[in-house]
Amino acid sequence: MTNIQSVDQPGRLSVEHSAIDGVRVVTVRGEIDHTVKDMLGKALLAPAGATHPRTVVDLSGVTFMDSSGISVFIGAYQAVSGTEGWLRIAGAQESVLRILQIVGMDTLISCHPTIEQAVNA
């Protein structure tokens, strides 16, 4: 993986961008709530000029997520769906995965145990 960008909000959320085989990997660490939703939303935007954006969001370092995170993921999913791209989630901790399952997000955005599985799905 090659680190191409890092965004931090100290004590709250950090986001790093990298790539595996042409798939953008967005690694998120910390807590996702209303105070960081705009930063996360910007981090999930496809790069300018991407025709079929493929993105895996690594949530293995996310310890908390509220409905603000759900809203951000819905927006990101809708943005790539119109471009024939895709968005996948990898490594969500049990508490975060449970939230995704309760609201049915896992039926909209596929969730995988590892980054490698998400990239190759």
PDB file of N, CA and C in Angstrom, residues 85 107 116:
ATOM      1  N   GLY A  85     -19.122   2.702 -10.355  1.00  0.00           N
ATOM      2  CA  GLY A  85     -18.065   2.352  -9.417  1.00  0.00           C
ATOM      3  C   GLY A  85     -18.662   1.574  -8.262  1.00  0.00           C
ATOM      4  N   THR A 107     -26.666  -4.559   3.448  1.00  0.00           N
ATOM      5  CA  THR A 107     -27.319  -5.053   2.232  1.00  0.00           C
ATOM      6  C   THR A 107     -27.110  -4.090   1.061  1.00  0.00           C
ATOM      7  N   GLU A 116      -8.238  -7.107   1.965  1.00  0.00           N
ATOM      8  CA  GLU A 116      -7.960  -7.964   0.800  1.00  0.00           C
ATOM      9  C   GLU A 116      -9.226  -8.614   0.266  1.00  0.00           C
TER      10      GLU A 116
END
